[in-house]
CSV table of C-alpha atoms in Angstrom, one decimal:
chain,number,residue,atom,x,y,z
A,23,UNK,CA,0.0,0.0,0.0
A,24,UNK,CA,2.9,2.3,0.8
A,25,UNK,CA,4.4,1.8,-2.5
A,26,UNK,CA,1.1,2.4,-4.4
A,27,UNK,CA,0.6,5.6,-2.4
A,28,UNK,CA,4.2,6.8,-3.3
A,29,UNK,CA,3.7,6.0,-6.9
A,30,UNK,CA,0.4,7.8,-6.9
A,31,UNK,CA,2.0,10.9,-5.2
A,32,UNK,CA,4.8,10.9,-7.8
A,33,UNK,CA,2.3,10.8,-10.6
A,34,UNK,CA,0.4,13.6,-9.0
A,35,UNK,CA,3.6,15.6,-8.9
A,36,UNK,CA,4.3,14.8,-12.6
A,37,UNK,CA,0.8,15.7,-13.6
A,38,UNK,CA,1.0,19.0,-11.7
A,39,UNK,CA,4.3,19.8,-13.3
A,40,UNK,CA,3.0,19.1,-16.8
A,41,UNK,CA,-0.2,21.0,-16.2
A,42,UNK,CA,1.8,24.0,-15.1
A,43,UNK,CA,4.2,23.7,-18.1
A,44,UNK,CA,1.2,23.6,-20.5
A,45,UNK,CA,-0.4,26.5,-18.8
A,46,UNK,CA,2.9,28.5,-19.1
A,47,UNK,CA,3.2,27.6,-22.8
A,48,UNK,CA,-0.4,28.5,-23.7
A,49,UNK,CA,-0.2,31.7,-21.8
A,50,UNK,CA,2.8,32.9,-23.6
A,51,UNK,CA,2.5,31.8,-27.3
A,52,UNK,CA,1.7,34.7,-29.6
A,53,UNK,CA,-1.5,33.0,-30.9
A,54,UNK,CA,-5.0,32.9,-29.6
A,55,UNK,CA,-5.9,29.4,-28.5
A,56,UNK,CA,-9.5,28.6,-27.5
A,57,UNK,CA,-12.0,25.8,-27.0
A,58,UNK,CA,-15.5,26.4,-28.0
A,59,UNK,CA,-18.2,23.7,-27.1
A,60,UNK,CA,-21.1,22.5,-29.2
A,61,UNK,CA,-23.3,25.3,-28.1
A,62,UNK,CA,-20.7,27.8,-29.1
A,63,UNK,CA,-19.8,28.6,-25.6
A,64,UNK,CA,-16.0,29.4,-24.7
A,65,UNK,CA,-14.6,26.7,-22.4
A,66,UNK,CA,-11.1,27.9,-22.6
A,67,UNK,CA,-9.1,30.8,-24.1
A,68,UNK,CA,-5.5,31.6,-23.4
A,69,UNK,CA,-4.0,34.9,-22.3
A,70,UNK,CA,-3.4,36.2,-25.8
A,71,UNK,CA,-7.1,37.1,-26.0
A,72,UNK,CA,-6.0,40.2,-24.2
A,73,UNK,CA,-4.1,41.3,-27.3
A,74,UNK,CA,-6.8,40.2,-29.8
A,75,UNK,CA,-10.1,41.3,-28.1
A,76,UNK,CA,-8.9,43.6,-25.3
A,77,UNK,CA,-10.5,41.4,-22.6
A,78,UNK,CA,-9.2,38.8,-20.3
A,79,UNK,CA,-9.8,35.1,-20.3
A,80,UNK,CA,-12.2,35.3,-17.3
A,81,UNK,CA,-14.4,37.7,-19.3
A,82,UNK,CA,-14.6,35.3,-22.2
A,83,UNK,CA,-14.9,31.8,-20.6
A,84,UNK,CA,-18.5,30.6,-20.3
A,85,UNK,CA,-19.8,33.2,-22.8
A,86,UNK,CA,-20.9,32.5,-26.4
A,87,UNK,CA,-19.2,33.4,-29.6
A,88,UNK,CA,-21.8,35.9,-30.5
A,89,UNK,CA,-21.7,37.5,-27.0
A,90,UNK,CA,-17.9,38.0,-27.3
A,91,UNK,CA,-17.4,38.8,-30.9
A,92,UNK,CA,-20.6,40.8,-31.5
A,93,UNK,CA,-23.2,40.3,-34.2
A,94,UNK,CA,-21.3,41.6,-37.1
A,95,UNK,CA,-18.2,39.3,-36.7
A,96,UNK,CA,-20.4,36.4,-35.6
A,97,UNK,CA,-22.5,36.6,-38.7
A,98,UNK,CA,-19.3,36.5,-40.8
A,99,UNK,CA,-18.0,33.4,-38.9
A,100,UNK,CA,-21.3,31.5,-38.4
A,101,UNK,CA,-21.0,29.4,-41.5
A,102,UNK,CA,-17.5,28.3,-40.6
A,103,UNK,CA,-18.4,27.4,-37.1
A,104,UNK,CA,-21.4,25.4,-38.4
A,105,UNK,CA,-19.1,23.4,-40.5
A,106,UNK,CA,-16.6,22.8,-37.8
A,107,UNK,CA,-19.4,21.6,-35.4
A,108,UNK,CA,-20.6,19.3,-38.2
A,109,UNK,CA,-17.1,17.7,-38.1
A,110,UNK,CA,-15.4,19.5,-40.9
A,111,UNK,CA,-12.0,21.3,-40.0
A,112,UNK,CA,-11.8,24.8,-41.3
A,113,UNK,CA,-9.0,27.2,-42.1
A,114,UNK,CA,-9.8,30.8,-43.2
A,115,UNK,CA,-8.8,34.4,-42.9
A,116,UNK,CA,-10.9,36.8,-40.7
A,117,UNK,CA,-10.8,39.8,-38.7
A,118,UNK,CA,-12.1,39.3,-35.2
A,119,UNK,CA,-12.9,43.0,-34.5
A,120,UNK,CA,-15.1,45.4,-36.5
A,121,UNK,CA,-14.0,48.3,-38.5
A,122,UNK,CA,-11.2,49.2,-40.9
A,123,UNK,CA,-7.6,48.6,-39.9
A,124,UNK,CA,-8.5,45.6,-37.6
A,125,UNK,CA,-5.9,42.8,-37.5
A,126,UNK,CA,-6.4,39.9,-39.8
A,127,UNK,CA,-6.1,36.4,-38.7
A,128,UNK,CA,-5.5,33.0,-40.1
A,129,UNK,CA,-8.1,31.0,-38.1
A,130,UNK,CA,-7.9,27.2,-37.9
A,131,UNK,CA,-10.6,25.1,-36.3
A,132,UNK,CA,-10.5,21.3,-35.6
A,133,UNK,CA,-13.5,19.5,-34.3
A,134,UNK,CA,-13.3,17.8,-30.9
A,135,UNK,CA,-14.8,14.3,-31.3
A,136,UNK,CA,-16.3,12.4,-28.4
A,137,UNK,CA,-15.9,8.7,-27.8
A,138,UNK,CA,-19.1,8.1,-29.8
A,139,UNK,CA,-17.8,10.2,-32.8
A,140,UNK,CA,-20.1,13.2,-31.8
A,141,UNK,CA,-18.6,16.6,-32.2
A,142,UNK,CA,-18.3,18.0,-28.7
A,143,UNK,CA,-16.8,21.4,-29.7
A,144,UNK,CA,-13.9,22.8,-31.6
A,145,UNK,CA,-10.3,23.7,-30.9
A,146,UNK,CA,-9.6,27.1,-32.3
A,147,UNK,CA,-6.2,28.7,-33.2
A,148,UNK,CA,-6.0,32.2,-34.5
A,149,UNK,CA,-2.7,33.7,-35.7
A,150,UNK,CA,-2.2,37.4,-36.6
A,151,UNK,CA,-1.2,37.7,-40.2
A,152,UNK,CA,-1.7,41.5,-40.4
A,153,UNK,CA,1.7,42.3,-41.5
A,154,UNK,CA,1.8,39.6,-44.2
A,155,UNK,CA,-1.5,40.8,-45.5
A,156,UNK,CA,-0.2,44.5,-45.6
A,157,UNK,CA,3.0,43.4,-47.4
A,158,UNK,CA,0.8,41.4,-50.1
A,159,UNK,CA,-1.3,44.7,-50.5
A,160,UNK,CA,1.9,46.7,-50.9
A,161,UNK,CA,3.3,44.2,-53.4
A,162,UNK,CA,0.0,44.3,-55.4
A,163,UNK,CA,0.2,48.1,-55.5
A,164,UNK,CA,3.7,48.1,-56.7
A,165,UNK,CA,2.9,45.5,-59.5
A,166,UNK,CA,-0.1,47.7,-60.6
A,167,UNK,CA,2.3,50.7,-60.8
A,168,UNK,CA,4.9,48.9,-62.7
A,169,UNK,CA,2.3,47.5,-65.1
A,170,UNK,CA,1.0,51.1,-65.5
A,171,UNK,CA,4.4,52.4,-66.4
A,172,UNK,CA,5.2,49.4,-68.7
A,173,UNK,CA,1.9,49.9,-70.6
A,174,UNK,CA,2.9,53.5,-71.3
A,175,UNK,CA,6.3,52.8,-72.6
A,176,UNK,CA,6.4,52.7,-76.5
A,177,UNK,CA,9.0,49.9,-76.5
A,178,UNK,CA,9.4,46.2,-76.1
A,179,UNK,CA,10.1,45.2,-72.5
A,180,UNK,CA,11.2,41.7,-71.4
A,181,UNK,CA,12.4,40.2,-68.2
A,182,UNK,CA,14.4,37.0,-68.1
A,183,UNK,CA,15.5,35.2,-64.9
A,184,UNK,CA,19.2,34.0,-64.3
A,185,UNK,CA,18.4,30.8,-66.4
A,186,UNK,CA,17.5,32.9,-69.3
A,187,UNK,CA,13.8,32.0,-69.0
A,188,UNK,CA,11.4,34.6,-70.2
A,189,UNK,CA,9.4,35.7,-67.2
A,190,UNK,CA,7.7,38.8,-68.6
A,191,UNK,CA,7.3,40.3,-72.2
A,192,UNK,CA,5.5,43.4,-73.2
A,193,UNK,CA,5.5,43.4,-77.0
A,194,UNK,CA,4.3,47.1,-77.5
A,195,UNK,CA,5.6,47.5,-81.0
A,196,UNK,CA,4.5,43.9,-82.0
A,197,UNK,CA,0.8,44.7,-81.2
A,198,UNK,CA,0.4,42.3,-78.2
A,199,UNK,CA,1.5,41.2,-74.8
A,200,UNK,CA,2.7,38.0,-73.5
A,201,UNK,CA,2.8,39.3,-69.7
């Protein structure tokens, strides 16, 4: 009995240490991690929710998606959550706050299957991709600007890569474009 008690105490210490380590990790990763049950109620959310929604985890857990995100954002995400809660994983881009200039996130949702195969809820991970989206927008603007200039130049313009493969050709004098 003494050996079993000692083994149980050791397992309890290991479990406590493991739980504390997992708690530290989820509190410090720069992504939003959440669990939403089948009634779309938050069961867990990590500390990063403060950066994303400007509220603490205690203000989110137990509340519904609609209540936390508001009608406008919820209505945009509702179809996605319906799919996840029907058992289909989802990955999509979304802003979790209304208005222009709001951060953009890549949202990944995985169903949580119970023992009987029923979906109990969803694990949700949201990573801020705002800087990437801003870089993509800037690149698109530069490409439009270059195209505008190239279209106005009355000459043939070509671009070849280091392997001498033609990557772009504007055959203005030839009457067409290969770009």
